[in-house]
Short mmCIF file of C-alpha atoms in Angstrom, two decimals:
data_model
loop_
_atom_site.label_atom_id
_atom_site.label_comp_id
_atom_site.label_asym_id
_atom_site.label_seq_id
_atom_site.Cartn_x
_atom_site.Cartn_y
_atom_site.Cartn_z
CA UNK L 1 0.00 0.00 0.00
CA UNK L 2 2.73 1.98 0.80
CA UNK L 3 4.53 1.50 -2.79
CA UNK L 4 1.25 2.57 -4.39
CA UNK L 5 0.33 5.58 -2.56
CA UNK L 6 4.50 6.70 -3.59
CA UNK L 7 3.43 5.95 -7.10
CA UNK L 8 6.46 2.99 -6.89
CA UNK L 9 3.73 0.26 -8.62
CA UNK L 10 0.75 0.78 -10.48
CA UNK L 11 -1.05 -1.68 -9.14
CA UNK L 12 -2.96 -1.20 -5.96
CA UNK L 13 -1.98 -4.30 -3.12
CA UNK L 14 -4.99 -6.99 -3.15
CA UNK L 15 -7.15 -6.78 0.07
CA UNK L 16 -9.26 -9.60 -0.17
CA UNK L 17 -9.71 -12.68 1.48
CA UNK L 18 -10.98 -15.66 -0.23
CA UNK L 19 -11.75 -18.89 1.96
CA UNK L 20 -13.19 -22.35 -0.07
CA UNK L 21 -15.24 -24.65 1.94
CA UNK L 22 -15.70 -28.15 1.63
CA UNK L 23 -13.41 -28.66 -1.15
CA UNK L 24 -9.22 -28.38 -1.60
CA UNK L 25 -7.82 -24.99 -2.28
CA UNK L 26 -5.87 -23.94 -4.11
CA UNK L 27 -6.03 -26.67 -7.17
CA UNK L 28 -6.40 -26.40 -11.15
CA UNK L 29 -10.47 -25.19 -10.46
CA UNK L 30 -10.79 -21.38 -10.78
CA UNK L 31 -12.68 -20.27 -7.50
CA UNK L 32 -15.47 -19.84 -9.44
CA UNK L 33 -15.77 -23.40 -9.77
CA UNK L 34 -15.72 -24.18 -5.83
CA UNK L 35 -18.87 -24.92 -4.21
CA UNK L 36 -19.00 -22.73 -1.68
CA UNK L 37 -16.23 -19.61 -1.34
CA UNK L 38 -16.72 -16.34 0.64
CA UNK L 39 -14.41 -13.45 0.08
CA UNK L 40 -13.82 -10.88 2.81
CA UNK L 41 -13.15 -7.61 2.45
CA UNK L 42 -11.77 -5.68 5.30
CA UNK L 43 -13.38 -2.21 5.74
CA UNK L 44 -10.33 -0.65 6.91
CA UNK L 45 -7.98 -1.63 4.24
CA UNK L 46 -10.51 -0.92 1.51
CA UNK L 47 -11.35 2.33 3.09
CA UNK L 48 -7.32 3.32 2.85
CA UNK L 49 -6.54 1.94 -0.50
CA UNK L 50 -9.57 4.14 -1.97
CA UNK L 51 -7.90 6.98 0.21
CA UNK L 52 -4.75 6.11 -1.27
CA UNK L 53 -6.35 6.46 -4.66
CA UNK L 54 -8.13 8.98 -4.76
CA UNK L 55 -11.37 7.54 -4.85
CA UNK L 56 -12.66 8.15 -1.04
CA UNK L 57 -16.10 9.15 -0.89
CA UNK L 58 -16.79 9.98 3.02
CA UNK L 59 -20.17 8.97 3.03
CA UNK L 60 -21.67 6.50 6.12
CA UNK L 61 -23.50 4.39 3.32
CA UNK L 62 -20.23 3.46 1.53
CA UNK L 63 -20.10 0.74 4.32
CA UNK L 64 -21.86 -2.13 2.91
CA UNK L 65 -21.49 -4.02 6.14
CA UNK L 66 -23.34 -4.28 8.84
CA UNK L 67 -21.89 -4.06 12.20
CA UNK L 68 -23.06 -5.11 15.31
CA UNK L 69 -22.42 -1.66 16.79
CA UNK L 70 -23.62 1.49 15.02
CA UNK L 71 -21.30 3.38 17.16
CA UNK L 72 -18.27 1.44 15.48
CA UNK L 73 -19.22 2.27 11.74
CA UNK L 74 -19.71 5.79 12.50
CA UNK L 75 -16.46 6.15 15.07
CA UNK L 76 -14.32 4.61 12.51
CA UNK L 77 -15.56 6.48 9.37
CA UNK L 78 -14.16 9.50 11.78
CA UNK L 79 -11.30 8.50 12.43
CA UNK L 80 -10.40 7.64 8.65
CA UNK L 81 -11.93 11.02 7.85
CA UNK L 82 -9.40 12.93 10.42
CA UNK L 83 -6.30 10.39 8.87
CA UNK L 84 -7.17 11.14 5.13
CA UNK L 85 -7.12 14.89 6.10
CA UNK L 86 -3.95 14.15 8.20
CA UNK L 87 -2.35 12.65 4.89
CA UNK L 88 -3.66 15.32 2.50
CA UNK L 89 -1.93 18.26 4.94
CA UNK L 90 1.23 16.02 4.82
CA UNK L 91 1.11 16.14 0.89
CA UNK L 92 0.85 19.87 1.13
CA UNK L 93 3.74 20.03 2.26
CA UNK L 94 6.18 17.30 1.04
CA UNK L 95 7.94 18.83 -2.09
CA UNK L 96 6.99 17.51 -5.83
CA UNK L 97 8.58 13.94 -6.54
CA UNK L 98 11.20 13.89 -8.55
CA UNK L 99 12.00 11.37 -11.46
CA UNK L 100 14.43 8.78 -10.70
CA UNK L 101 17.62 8.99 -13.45
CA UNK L 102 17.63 6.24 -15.57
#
């Protein structure tokens, strides 16, 4: 995450978890194929890569998970809201990167 958000890789880190049930994993099937997989996507790394990228939107309903405490969601939307505008004052002030030589 750290490599993309430098602009050191163009592709952004993969953040989701895949589990396969019943059947082996990994083997020649495509996931796809399994009878029963569930991914999981953690809220808090999807939340910073879309930081990351540029494509935050700060809205509650973003969330597509539901969470036993309402108080959680909303506490932890806040405190990505105050670390996004933490970063974006600490890119204010960090000079233009320059091109590596080659």
């Amino acid at each position: 995450l750290i490599l993309f958000q430098k602009g050191q890789t163009t592709t952004p880190p993969p953040f989701e978890i895949f589990f396969c049930f019943g059947e082996e994993w990994p083997d020649q099937k495509p996931k796809e194929k399994k009878l029963i997989t569930v991914q999981v996507v953690p809220v808090a790394a999807r939340l910073l890569l879309e930081m990351f990228s540029g494509e935050l939107s700060w809205s509650a309903d973003s969330i597509p998970l539901q969470i036993s405490h309402p108080d959680l969601k909303d506490k932890m939307v806040e405190q990505f809201k105050e670390l996004h505008q933490l970063w974006q004052n600490q890119q204010r002030l960090l000079p233009p990167a320059q091109p590596e030589p080659s």
